[in-house]
Each structure stands twice: as C-alpha cells, then as structure tokens.
Coordinates of C-alpha atoms in Angstrom, one line a residue:
X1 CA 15.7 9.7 -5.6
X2 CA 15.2 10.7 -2.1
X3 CA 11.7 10.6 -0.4
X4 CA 10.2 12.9 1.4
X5 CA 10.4 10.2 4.4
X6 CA 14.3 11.0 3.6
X7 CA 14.3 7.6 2.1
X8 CA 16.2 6.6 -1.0
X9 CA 14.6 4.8 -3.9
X10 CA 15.5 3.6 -7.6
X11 CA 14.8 5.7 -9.8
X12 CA 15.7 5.1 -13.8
X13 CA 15.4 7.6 -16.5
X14 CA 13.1 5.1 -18.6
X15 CA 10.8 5.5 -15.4
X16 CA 9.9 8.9 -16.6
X17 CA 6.7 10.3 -18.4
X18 CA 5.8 13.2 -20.4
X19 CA 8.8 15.6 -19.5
X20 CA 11.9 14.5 -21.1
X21 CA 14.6 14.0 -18.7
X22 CA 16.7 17.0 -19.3
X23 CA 13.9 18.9 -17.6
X24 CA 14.3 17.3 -14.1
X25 CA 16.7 19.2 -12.0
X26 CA 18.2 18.4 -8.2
X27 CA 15.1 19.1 -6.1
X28 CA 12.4 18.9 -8.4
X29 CA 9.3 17.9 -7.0
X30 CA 7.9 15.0 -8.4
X31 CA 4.7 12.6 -8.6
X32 CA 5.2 8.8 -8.8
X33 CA 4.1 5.4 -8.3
X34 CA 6.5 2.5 -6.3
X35 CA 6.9 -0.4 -8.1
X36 CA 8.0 -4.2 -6.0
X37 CA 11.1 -5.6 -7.9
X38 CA 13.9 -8.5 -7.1
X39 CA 16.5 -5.6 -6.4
X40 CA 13.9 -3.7 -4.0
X41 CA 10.9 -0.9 -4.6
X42 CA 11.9 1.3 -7.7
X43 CA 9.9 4.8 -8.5
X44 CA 8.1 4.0 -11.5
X45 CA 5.2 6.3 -13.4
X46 CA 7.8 9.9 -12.1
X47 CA 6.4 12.9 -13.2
X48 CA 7.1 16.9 -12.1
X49 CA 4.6 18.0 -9.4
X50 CA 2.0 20.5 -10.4
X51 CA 3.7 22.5 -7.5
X52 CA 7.1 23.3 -9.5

C-alpha cells in the first residue's frame, strides 16, 4: 500500500475487515491502523473510506 505521505507499507489480505478482498481496487481509499512488527510497520485493521 502506498501512503498518502507517498510512503509504502505492508499490507496483507488477512489485514482486511468487513469488505472481502475482491472489493479493493488500485486506488481505493482506505482506513487503517499501523501495527510495529520484526519486519517493519504493517497496515493492520484496512477498511474502504466512507469517501469511495
């Protein structure tokens, strides 16, 4: 996933809530929470914003 700092973060599938995957297209906007792990911060908690 890319931030909107133009970051890059982890992001896995099995970090997704409510909306099944399939529904998550290039440039969705999304909500989610950042998570500290050994391999580095991971998007955790990722949901589609109210705003798509």
């Amino acid at each position: 996933m890319i931030q909107s700092s133009g970051d890059e973060i982890f992001f896995h599938r099995s970090g997704i809530v409510a909306e099944g995957p399939e529904r998550f297209k290039d440039g969705a906007q999304v909500t989610y929470r950042v998570k500290s792990t050994a391999r580095g911060p991971q998007a955790v908690e990722v949901a589609l914003s109210d705003a798509d």
